[in-house]
Short mmCIF file of C-alpha atoms and ligand atoms in Angstrom, two decimals:
data_model
loop_
_atom_site.label_atom_id
_atom_site.label_comp_id
_atom_site.label_asym_id
_atom_site.label_seq_id
_atom_site.Cartn_x
_atom_site.Cartn_y
_atom_site.Cartn_z
CA UNK A 1 77.16 50.28 -38.97
CA UNK A 2 74.00 51.20 -37.12
CA UNK A 3 70.36 50.84 -37.98
CA UNK A 4 67.28 52.55 -36.67
CA UNK A 5 64.53 50.49 -35.13
CA UNK A 6 61.14 52.13 -34.90
CA UNK A 7 58.03 50.83 -33.24
CA UNK A 8 55.36 52.87 -34.96
CA UNK A 9 51.78 53.85 -34.46
CA UNK A 10 52.13 56.26 -31.57
CA UNK A 11 51.15 59.94 -31.93
CA UNK A 12 54.05 62.26 -31.20
CA UNK A 13 53.60 65.01 -28.65
CA UNK A 14 55.83 67.68 -27.23
CA UNK A 15 58.53 70.19 -28.06
CA UNK A 16 61.61 69.81 -30.18
CA UNK A 17 64.24 72.42 -31.07
CA UNK A 18 65.49 72.93 -34.61
CA UNK A 19 69.28 72.86 -34.97
CA UNK A 20 71.45 75.07 -37.15
CA UNK A 21 70.79 74.70 -40.86
CA UNK A 22 73.02 72.23 -42.67
CA UNK A 23 72.73 74.01 -45.99
CA UNK A 24 73.63 77.35 -44.44
CA UNK A 25 76.45 75.96 -42.30
CA UNK A 26 78.30 74.32 -45.19
CA UNK A 27 78.79 77.44 -47.38
CA UNK A 28 79.33 79.69 -44.34
CA UNK A 29 82.15 77.50 -43.00
CA UNK A 30 83.76 77.49 -46.44
CA UNK A 31 83.21 81.26 -46.87
CA UNK A 32 85.67 81.86 -44.02
CA UNK A 33 88.37 81.12 -46.61
CA UNK A 34 87.67 84.57 -48.07
CA UNK A 35 88.94 86.40 -44.98
CA UNK A 36 92.29 85.49 -43.41
CA UNK A 37 92.13 85.27 -39.63
CA UNK A 38 90.17 83.71 -36.76
CA UNK A 39 86.46 83.07 -37.17
CA UNK A 40 83.82 82.09 -34.65
CA UNK A 41 80.64 80.50 -35.91
CA UNK A 42 77.75 79.53 -33.62
CA UNK A 43 74.79 77.19 -33.96
CA UNK A 44 76.80 74.87 -36.17
CA UNK A 45 74.93 71.56 -36.20
CA UNK A 46 76.72 68.39 -35.21
CA UNK A 47 76.46 66.57 -38.52
CA UNK A 48 78.68 64.37 -40.60
CA UNK A 49 78.55 66.93 -43.44
CA UNK A 50 79.86 69.59 -41.04
CA UNK A 51 82.74 67.27 -40.10
CA UNK A 52 83.44 66.79 -43.82
CA UNK A 53 83.54 70.58 -44.30
CA UNK A 54 85.90 71.04 -41.37
CA UNK A 55 88.14 68.27 -42.62
CA UNK A 56 88.19 69.88 -46.08
CA UNK A 57 89.20 73.17 -44.48
CA UNK A 58 91.86 71.29 -42.49
CA UNK A 59 93.24 69.79 -45.71
CA UNK A 60 93.41 73.30 -47.17
CA UNK A 61 95.47 74.33 -44.15
CA UNK A 62 92.82 75.95 -41.96
CA UNK A 63 92.53 74.24 -38.57
CA UNK A 64 89.31 74.34 -36.60
CA UNK A 65 88.41 73.92 -33.00
CA UNK A 66 85.07 72.54 -32.08
CA UNK A 67 83.74 73.76 -28.76
CA UNK A 68 83.84 70.82 -26.32
CA UNK A 69 80.48 69.17 -25.88
CA UNK A 70 79.38 69.45 -29.48
CA UNK A 71 79.98 71.63 -32.48
CA UNK A 72 77.54 74.35 -31.78
CA UNK A 73 80.50 76.76 -31.72
CA UNK A 74 83.34 76.36 -34.18
CA UNK A 75 86.53 78.41 -34.28
CA UNK A 76 88.41 78.44 -37.52
CA UNK A 77 91.77 79.84 -38.44
CA UNK A 78 92.04 80.76 -42.10
CA UNK A 79 95.20 82.83 -41.77
CA UNK A 80 97.15 80.58 -44.10
CA UNK A 81 96.11 78.52 -47.06
CA UNK A 82 98.49 75.67 -47.78
CA UNK A 83 96.65 73.93 -50.65
CA UNK A 84 93.95 75.45 -52.84
CA UNK A 85 92.43 72.07 -53.52
CA UNK A 86 89.25 70.11 -52.77
CA UNK A 87 90.33 66.54 -53.53
CA UNK A 88 88.14 63.76 -54.91
CA UNK A 89 88.03 61.79 -51.68
CA UNK A 90 86.34 64.76 -49.95
CA UNK A 91 84.09 65.91 -52.80
CA UNK A 92 82.80 62.41 -53.51
CA UNK A 93 81.60 62.22 -49.89
CA UNK A 94 80.06 65.67 -49.92
CA UNK A 95 79.28 67.34 -53.21
CA UNK A 96 78.68 70.68 -51.47
CA UNK A 97 82.51 70.89 -51.22
CA UNK A 98 82.28 72.42 -54.68
CA UNK A 99 81.43 75.74 -52.97
CA UNK A 100 85.15 75.95 -52.14
CA UNK A 101 85.84 76.80 -55.78
CA UNK A 102 84.73 80.47 -55.68
CA UNK A 103 86.40 81.33 -52.33
CA UNK A 104 89.68 79.60 -53.22
CA UNK A 105 89.89 81.36 -56.59
CA UNK A 106 89.12 84.71 -54.97
CA UNK A 107 91.65 84.22 -52.20
CA UNK A 108 94.49 82.42 -54.01
CA UNK A 109 93.96 83.07 -57.72
CA UNK A 110 93.96 79.34 -58.38
CA UNK A 111 91.97 76.31 -57.27
CA UNK A 112 91.72 72.65 -58.05
CA UNK A 113 88.40 71.08 -57.16
CA UNK A 114 87.25 67.59 -58.00
CA UNK A 115 84.16 67.46 -60.21
CA UNK A 116 81.35 66.19 -58.01
CA UNK A 117 79.70 63.90 -60.59
CA UNK A 118 76.13 62.68 -60.25
CA UNK A 119 74.51 61.43 -57.09
CA UNK A 120 71.52 59.46 -55.93
CA UNK A 121 69.09 62.26 -56.71
CA UNK A 122 70.29 63.30 -60.14
CA UNK A 123 73.07 64.27 -62.54
CA UNK A 124 73.70 67.64 -60.87
CA UNK A 125 76.18 69.38 -63.18
CA UNK A 126 78.07 72.54 -62.16
CA UNK A 127 78.06 74.31 -65.53
CA UNK A 128 76.31 77.35 -64.04
CA UNK A 129 78.93 77.71 -61.30
CA UNK A 130 81.65 77.72 -63.96
CA UNK A 131 79.75 80.07 -66.28
CA UNK A 132 79.33 82.64 -63.49
CA UNK A 133 82.94 82.40 -62.35
CA UNK A 134 84.12 82.71 -65.96
CA UNK A 135 82.14 85.91 -66.30
CA UNK A 136 84.15 87.19 -63.29
CA UNK A 137 87.38 86.46 -65.18
CA UNK A 138 88.21 82.90 -64.10
CA UNK A 139 89.50 80.36 -66.58
CA UNK A 140 88.89 76.67 -66.25
CA UNK A 141 90.29 73.52 -67.65
CA UNK A 142 88.97 70.08 -66.88
CA UNK A 143 91.41 67.25 -66.51
CA UNK A 144 91.54 63.98 -64.67
CA UNK A 145 88.12 64.54 -63.13
CA UNK A 146 89.18 67.89 -61.69
CA UNK A 147 88.30 71.50 -62.47
CA UNK A 148 91.49 73.53 -62.50
CA UNK A 149 90.72 77.22 -62.19
CA UNK A 150 92.88 80.34 -62.42
CA UNK A 151 92.22 84.03 -62.24
CA UNK A 152 94.62 86.99 -62.40
CA UNK A 153 92.13 89.68 -61.77
CA UNK A 154 88.56 89.09 -60.59
CA UNK A 155 86.32 91.74 -62.10
CA UNK A 156 82.64 92.45 -61.53
CA UNK A 157 80.22 91.25 -64.21
CA UNK A 158 76.55 90.72 -65.08
CA UNK A 159 75.71 87.05 -64.76
CA UNK A 160 72.51 85.44 -66.01
CA UNK A 161 71.97 82.01 -64.55
CA UNK A 162 69.97 79.54 -66.65
CA UNK A 163 68.36 78.21 -63.49
CA UNK A 164 68.41 79.49 -59.90
CA UNK A 165 71.01 77.04 -58.61
CA UNK A 166 71.59 77.28 -54.86
CA UNK A 167 75.26 76.33 -54.51
CA UNK A 168 75.97 77.95 -57.89
CA UNK A 169 74.61 81.28 -56.63
CA UNK A 170 76.68 80.83 -53.45
CA UNK A 171 79.90 80.11 -55.34
CA UNK A 172 79.50 83.15 -57.59
CA UNK A 173 78.36 85.41 -54.76
CA UNK A 174 81.40 84.52 -52.64
CA UNK A 175 83.86 85.15 -55.48
CA UNK A 176 82.13 88.42 -56.41
CA UNK A 177 82.67 89.86 -52.92
CA UNK A 178 86.39 90.24 -53.76
CA UNK A 179 86.01 91.23 -57.43
CA UNK A 180 86.97 94.60 -58.74
CA UNK A 181 83.70 96.45 -59.42
CA UNK A 182 80.02 95.60 -59.36
CA UNK A 183 78.57 92.16 -60.06
CA UNK A 184 74.92 91.43 -60.66
CA UNK A 185 73.62 87.86 -60.46
CA UNK A 186 70.35 87.56 -62.36
CA UNK A 187 68.01 84.62 -61.78
CA UNK A 188 69.81 84.02 -58.50
CA UNK A 189 68.45 81.41 -56.10
CA UNK A 190 66.33 82.97 -53.34
CA UNK A 191 66.74 80.28 -50.69
CA UNK A 192 66.96 81.53 -47.07
CA UNK A 193 70.36 79.84 -46.75
CA UNK A 194 71.67 82.27 -49.38
CA UNK A 195 70.30 85.14 -47.33
CA UNK A 196 72.16 83.75 -44.32
CA UNK A 197 75.38 83.42 -46.32
CA UNK A 198 75.02 87.01 -47.56
CA UNK A 199 74.54 88.20 -43.95
CA UNK A 200 77.68 86.38 -42.94
CA UNK A 201 79.65 87.82 -45.85
CA UNK A 202 78.38 91.27 -44.91
CA UNK A 203 79.55 90.72 -41.34
CA UNK A 204 83.01 90.14 -42.86
CA UNK A 205 82.83 93.44 -44.74
CA UNK A 206 81.21 92.43 -48.05
CA UNK A 207 78.81 94.80 -49.81
CA UNK A 208 75.77 92.90 -51.01
CA UNK A 209 72.19 93.89 -51.87
CA UNK A 210 69.16 91.96 -52.99
CA UNK A 211 69.79 88.56 -51.36
CA UNK A 212 66.49 86.74 -51.07
CA UNK A 213 65.39 88.20 -54.43
CA UNK A 214 66.34 86.92 -57.85
CA UNK A 215 68.78 89.78 -58.47
CA UNK A 216 71.79 90.00 -56.18
CA UNK A 217 74.18 92.93 -56.50
CA UNK A 218 77.68 92.86 -55.08
CA UNK A 219 80.10 95.77 -54.86
CA UNK A 220 83.46 94.08 -54.69
CA UNK A 221 85.83 95.12 -51.90
CA UNK A 222 89.62 94.71 -51.83
CA UNK A 223 89.64 92.47 -48.75
CA UNK A 224 87.38 90.87 -46.16
CA UNK A 225 88.16 90.33 -42.47
CA UNK A 226 86.63 87.93 -39.93
CA UNK A 227 83.30 89.04 -38.45
CA UNK A 228 83.78 90.96 -35.21
CA UNK A 229 81.22 88.91 -33.29
CA UNK A 230 80.52 85.17 -33.45
CA UNK A 231 78.14 84.57 -36.34
CA UNK A 232 75.00 82.55 -35.54
CA UNK A 233 73.80 80.26 -38.31
CA UNK A 234 70.06 80.24 -39.05
CA UNK A 235 67.92 77.29 -37.97
CA UNK A 236 67.18 74.42 -40.30
CA UNK A 237 63.83 74.82 -42.05
CA UNK A 238 63.95 71.30 -43.50
CA UNK A 239 64.69 69.69 -40.16
CA UNK A 240 61.94 71.79 -38.56
CA UNK A 241 59.56 70.78 -41.38
CA UNK A 242 60.43 67.12 -40.94
CA UNK A 243 59.37 67.24 -37.25
CA UNK A 244 56.14 68.99 -38.20
CA UNK A 245 55.38 66.20 -40.65
CA UNK A 246 56.22 63.71 -37.86
CA UNK A 247 53.46 65.33 -35.81
CA UNK A 248 51.11 65.34 -38.78
CA UNK A 249 51.68 61.76 -39.91
CA UNK A 250 51.19 60.32 -36.42
CA UNK A 251 48.15 62.48 -35.62
CA UNK A 252 49.93 64.20 -32.76
CA UNK A 253 50.75 67.69 -31.54
CA UNK A 254 54.29 68.95 -31.97
CA UNK A 255 55.88 72.30 -31.26
CA UNK A 256 59.12 73.09 -33.07
CA UNK A 257 61.20 75.74 -31.32
CA UNK A 258 63.76 78.01 -33.00
CA UNK A 259 62.12 77.47 -36.37
CA UNK A 260 62.87 79.87 -39.24
CA UNK A 261 59.13 80.42 -39.60
CA UNK A 262 59.33 83.12 -42.28
CA UNK A 263 60.92 80.68 -44.68
CA UNK A 264 58.43 77.85 -44.16
CA UNK A 265 55.20 79.29 -45.56
CA UNK A 266 54.82 76.86 -48.48
CA UNK A 267 55.01 73.90 -46.11
CA UNK A 268 52.64 75.48 -43.56
CA UNK A 269 50.06 76.13 -46.30
CA UNK A 270 50.25 72.52 -47.54
CA UNK A 271 50.00 71.14 -43.99
CA UNK A 272 46.91 73.26 -43.33
CA UNK A 273 45.28 72.04 -46.53
CA UNK A 274 46.04 68.50 -45.40
CA UNK A 275 43.94 69.09 -42.28
CA UNK A 276 46.56 70.13 -39.73
CA UNK A 277 46.29 73.12 -37.44
CA UNK A 278 49.49 75.13 -37.80
CA UNK A 279 50.18 78.30 -35.86
CA UNK A 280 53.27 80.29 -35.08
CA UNK A 281 54.28 82.31 -32.09
CA UNK A 282 57.65 84.03 -32.51
CA UNK A 283 60.05 81.37 -33.65
CA UNK A 284 57.80 78.52 -32.46
CA UNK A 285 55.54 76.50 -34.70
CA UNK A 286 52.71 74.46 -33.25
CA UNK A 287 51.17 71.67 -35.27
CA UNK A 288 48.24 69.49 -34.33
CA UNK A 289 46.21 66.99 -36.28
CA UNK A 290 43.04 65.53 -34.85
CA UNK A 291 41.00 64.86 -37.96
CA UNK A 292 41.68 62.86 -41.11
CA UNK A 293 44.57 63.61 -43.44
CA UNK A 294 43.37 65.18 -46.65
CA UNK A 295 45.20 64.62 -49.94
CA UNK A 296 47.11 67.68 -51.16
CA UNK A 297 48.92 67.98 -54.48
CA UNK A 298 52.32 69.59 -54.40
CA UNK A 299 54.91 70.60 -56.94
CA UNK A 300 58.46 71.30 -55.85
CA UNK A 301 59.90 74.65 -56.87
CA UNK A 302 62.77 76.96 -55.99
CA UNK A 303 62.16 79.03 -52.86
CA UNK A 304 59.58 80.31 -51.93
CA UNK A 305 57.88 77.30 -53.54
CA UNK A 306 57.50 73.88 -51.93
CA UNK A 307 61.07 72.70 -51.17
CA UNK A 308 62.38 69.64 -52.96
CA UNK A 309 64.06 68.75 -49.66
CA UNK A 310 60.58 68.17 -48.14
CA UNK A 311 59.17 66.20 -51.08
CA UNK A 312 60.08 62.74 -49.80
CA UNK A 313 58.63 63.50 -46.36
CA UNK A 314 55.46 64.78 -48.02
CA UNK A 315 55.12 61.55 -49.95
CA UNK A 316 55.21 59.58 -46.70
CA UNK A 317 52.46 61.82 -45.32
CA UNK A 318 50.29 61.54 -48.41
CA UNK A 319 50.59 57.73 -48.30
CA UNK A 320 48.14 57.91 -45.40
CA UNK A 321 45.81 60.59 -46.75
CA UNK A 322 42.15 59.88 -47.45
CA UNK A 323 42.32 60.00 -51.23
CA UNK A 324 44.65 60.53 -54.14
CA UNK A 325 47.32 63.18 -54.44
CA UNK A 326 49.92 64.11 -56.99
CA UNK A 327 53.52 65.03 -56.25
CA UNK A 328 55.55 66.67 -58.99
CA UNK A 329 59.32 66.90 -58.58
CA UNK A 330 60.66 69.67 -60.80
CA UNK A 331 64.15 70.29 -59.37
CA UNK A 332 65.87 66.91 -59.56
CA UNK A 333 65.22 64.24 -62.16
CA UNK A 334 65.69 61.23 -59.91
CA UNK A 335 64.34 62.09 -56.53
CA UNK A 336 61.72 59.38 -56.02
CA UNK A 337 64.01 56.66 -54.68
CA UNK A 338 61.94 56.54 -51.49
CA UNK A 339 58.76 55.58 -53.38
CA UNK A 340 59.72 51.93 -53.85
CA UNK A 341 60.65 51.62 -50.17
CA UNK A 342 57.40 53.28 -49.08
CA UNK A 343 55.55 50.78 -51.28
CA UNK A 344 57.26 47.97 -49.39
CA UNK A 345 55.54 49.41 -46.33
CA UNK A 346 52.16 49.26 -48.06
CA UNK A 347 51.98 52.68 -49.75
CA UNK A 348 50.26 52.83 -53.14
CA UNK A 349 52.34 55.01 -55.42
CA UNK A 350 52.61 55.15 -59.20
CA UNK A 351 55.54 56.92 -60.79
CA UNK A 352 55.42 58.54 -64.16
CA UNK A 353 58.56 60.52 -64.93
CA UNK A 354 58.70 63.42 -62.49
CA UNK A 355 55.18 62.79 -61.19
CA UNK A 356 54.09 60.48 -58.40
CA UNK A 357 50.45 59.59 -57.87
CA UNK A 358 49.83 58.57 -54.29
CA UNK A 359 46.64 56.78 -53.30
CA UNK A 360 46.29 56.99 -49.56
CA UNK A 361 45.96 53.74 -47.60
CA UNK A 362 44.42 53.13 -44.16
CA UNK A 363 47.70 52.03 -42.61
CA UNK A 364 51.33 51.37 -43.43
CA UNK A 365 53.12 48.29 -42.15
CA UNK A 366 56.57 48.25 -40.65
CA UNK A 367 59.30 46.70 -42.80
CA UNK A 368 63.06 46.64 -43.22
CA UNK A 369 63.92 49.52 -45.51
CA UNK A 370 66.90 51.47 -46.67
CA UNK A 371 67.40 54.67 -48.50
CA UNK A 372 69.91 56.14 -50.89
CA UNK A 373 69.85 59.73 -49.72
CA UNK A 374 69.19 61.95 -46.77
CA UNK A 375 65.61 63.12 -47.35
CA UNK A 376 64.51 59.69 -48.60
CA UNK A 377 65.77 58.32 -45.28
CA UNK A 378 63.77 60.96 -43.41
CA UNK A 379 60.66 59.96 -45.34
CA UNK A 380 61.09 56.32 -44.32
CA UNK A 381 61.56 57.27 -40.67
CA UNK A 382 58.30 59.24 -40.84
CA UNK A 383 56.52 56.31 -42.45
CA UNK A 384 57.96 54.03 -39.75
CA UNK A 385 56.67 56.31 -36.99
CA UNK A 386 53.15 56.02 -38.37
CA UNK A 387 53.29 52.37 -39.44
CA UNK A 388 51.90 49.40 -37.58
CA UNK A 389 54.64 47.26 -36.10
CA UNK A 390 58.36 47.45 -36.58
CA UNK A 391 60.46 49.28 -39.07
CA UNK A 392 64.18 48.83 -39.34
CA UNK A 393 66.01 51.42 -41.33
CA UNK A 394 69.43 50.48 -42.64
CA UNK A 395 72.12 52.82 -43.96
CA UNK A 396 71.59 55.22 -41.14
CA UNK A 397 74.62 57.26 -42.15
CA UNK A 398 72.51 59.29 -44.58
CA UNK A 399 70.49 60.65 -41.65
CA UNK A 400 73.66 61.51 -39.73
CA UNK A 401 74.59 63.84 -42.55
CA UNK A 402 71.59 66.08 -42.06
CA UNK A 403 69.65 65.48 -38.83
CA UNK A 404 71.35 66.36 -35.57
CA UNK A 405 70.51 63.94 -32.72
CA UNK A 406 67.50 62.61 -34.59
CA UNK A 407 66.91 59.67 -32.27
CA UNK A 408 67.04 61.77 -29.10
CA UNK A 409 64.78 64.39 -30.59
CA UNK A 410 62.20 61.83 -31.69
CA UNK A 411 62.38 60.09 -28.32
CA UNK A 412 61.73 63.48 -26.72
CA UNK A 413 58.47 63.56 -28.68
CA UNK A 414 57.52 60.14 -27.34
CA UNK A 415 58.57 58.07 -30.34
CA UNK A 416 59.67 54.51 -29.74
CA UNK A 417 62.86 54.56 -31.70
CA UNK A 418 66.35 53.29 -31.09
CA UNK A 419 69.66 53.18 -32.78
CA UNK A 420 71.38 49.81 -32.62
CA UNK A 421 74.30 48.15 -34.40
CA UNK A 422 73.24 46.44 -37.65
CA UNK A 423 73.84 42.96 -36.28
CA UNK A 424 71.65 43.36 -33.19
CA UNK A 425 68.34 41.66 -33.67
CA UNK A 426 65.51 43.54 -32.03
CA UNK A 427 62.34 41.53 -31.74
CA UNK A 428 59.40 42.06 -29.38
CA UNK A 429 59.58 45.73 -28.53
CA UNK A 430 57.87 47.06 -25.48
CA UNK A 431 57.75 50.82 -25.12
CA UNK A 432 60.69 52.16 -23.13
CA UNK A 433 58.45 53.04 -20.22
CA UNK A 434 56.88 49.53 -20.23
CA UNK A 435 60.18 47.69 -20.17
CA UNK A 436 61.51 46.26 -16.95
CA UNK A 437 64.40 48.48 -15.89
CA UNK A 438 67.75 46.87 -16.51
CA UNK A 439 66.22 43.84 -18.20
CA UNK A 440 69.20 42.64 -20.23
CA UNK A 441 67.27 40.07 -22.19
CA UNK A 442 65.22 42.57 -24.10
CA UNK A 443 66.23 45.34 -26.42
CA UNK A 444 63.43 47.74 -25.65
CA UNK A 445 62.70 50.86 -27.58
N1 EPU B 1 71.95 72.52 -62.03
C1 EPU B 1 72.52 72.52 -63.28
N2 EPU B 1 73.72 73.17 -63.44
C2 EPU B 1 74.36 73.78 -62.41
C3 EPU B 1 73.77 73.75 -61.13
C4 EPU B 1 72.56 73.12 -60.97
O1 EPU B 1 71.98 71.97 -64.23
O2 EPU B 1 75.44 74.33 -62.63
C5 EPU B 1 70.63 71.84 -61.83
C6 EPU B 1 70.74 70.65 -60.89
O3 EPU B 1 71.15 69.50 -61.58
C7 EPU B 1 69.33 70.56 -60.35
C8 EPU B 1 68.90 72.02 -60.29
O4 EPU B 1 69.78 72.73 -61.14
O5 EPU B 1 68.52 69.87 -61.26
C9 EPU B 1 68.96 72.67 -58.92
O6 EPU B 1 70.17 72.33 -58.27
P1 EPU B 1 70.91 73.29 -57.25
O7 EPU B 1 72.22 73.64 -57.83
O8 EPU B 1 70.02 74.40 -56.82
O9 EPU B 1 71.15 72.30 -56.04
P2 EPU B 1 72.44 72.28 -55.13
O10 EPU B 1 72.92 73.64 -54.96
O11 EPU B 1 73.38 71.24 -55.63
C10 EPU B 1 71.20 72.64 -52.85
C11 EPU B 1 71.07 71.91 -51.56
C12 EPU B 1 70.23 70.65 -51.80
C13 EPU B 1 68.85 71.09 -52.31
C14 EPU B 1 69.01 71.94 -53.58
C15 EPU B 1 67.71 72.51 -54.09
C16 EPU B 1 73.10 72.46 -50.42
C17 EPU B 1 74.41 72.01 -49.88
N3 EPU B 1 72.38 71.54 -51.08
O12 EPU B 1 71.84 71.74 -53.76
O13 EPU B 1 70.07 70.04 -50.53
O14 EPU B 1 68.06 69.98 -52.60
O15 EPU B 1 69.91 73.03 -53.32
O16 EPU B 1 67.08 73.29 -53.13
O17 EPU B 1 72.70 73.59 -50.22
C18 EPU B 1 69.65 68.23 -49.06
O18 EPU B 1 69.87 69.02 -48.11
O19 EPU B 1 69.16 67.10 -48.89
C19 EPU B 1 69.95 68.66 -50.42
C20 EPU B 1 70.08 67.80 -51.42
#
């Protein structure tokens, strides 16, 4: 396994491009199951979670071809479905596999999907997915850790979600596209990735209105067909936001290209209040911080509120603010696993249920850290970039699930960061440009 070694304390400068959005790519790849035939999807990020999705589709009987030189274009053939099943060994690695339930039921009339169970950030049940699909006529039985679903006739229905679940809305939306009649999803999630999924479904012939609002209406159609043109997945707002925070935490100036700027307002507003200059120009975002970091309280909320997927990164930033801030996590019950690791780097954080009180310190110190989930890992990388000395981040595989070419992108911004095998000991670390070329005795970053 690899680890990340970071030599912190250097302001980041330059341009970085946002990749395709993980949380749009996963449901869009799975949504191809709804329409038999050949699909072409562009801007698919090269991530472990994308590989998991393609291998799940392969297990179902739908081969894919990844364009040589990376997975920015994927071709998928969903002509035949051999097994309508998402087995435990796939779902346990990627809980988003549960979005196969709606498409498989709509396409095959039956599906067997492993229950995802809890994860590092919370219990994460799927009761709302099942409730919505039941309203459309599906019947479920749970046995042996699996949800077995059947449906003879999908029919449109009014569905009231108890909370605006993102993948739950996606599952129901996908099934509703092939239902007989009109479906209305009330209290639907409004995340931009759902808007992207709806656009993709529409390109395959679905009739959908209201995506991006809390009421989505779907007129079911008898069949969908592959989109006529390659579909381009939206850019990743969380990845883009993470690079902006990298600029902010190091007191640098970063431009993120291809950013989905319209979906990032809550983060921009918080960054401005924290003392950063943030401006946009088309799909570019420029961030600069010259002055001190001011403490800013945030509370996570469904879109368009402050995204829970940026909460951990925000905590790293606030660890260095001049004063005390409060972070309230309202979406997941256990999403502060990064706090203890940040404290090992010198952050002063008190946790009280879903609230973290962060008292800014003058400096963080590098340490060996590890994280239990993707965004927690991102937060530790950010802390490492700002910290004095060395940080080694173990369990790098979390980052590979959600950040495409993270090391190269950070290096492009001037960060001293390197990926090395776990057993390589990296000690005195000159900056890459200071190291003697070809000096084998030193592992420079
Ligand atoms: N919930 C239920 N019942 C349900 C569904 C959800 O109680 O049937 C609860 C969850 O336990 C949670 C809350 O509702 O407390 C919201 O969960 P949601 O279902 O919206 O989350 P998700 O769909 O499982 C997606 C993203 C997450 C992101 C959340 C919130 C994907 C593949 N995942 O998860 O992304 O944090 O929405 O925005 O889209 C990440 O990228 O790091 C990540 C975790």
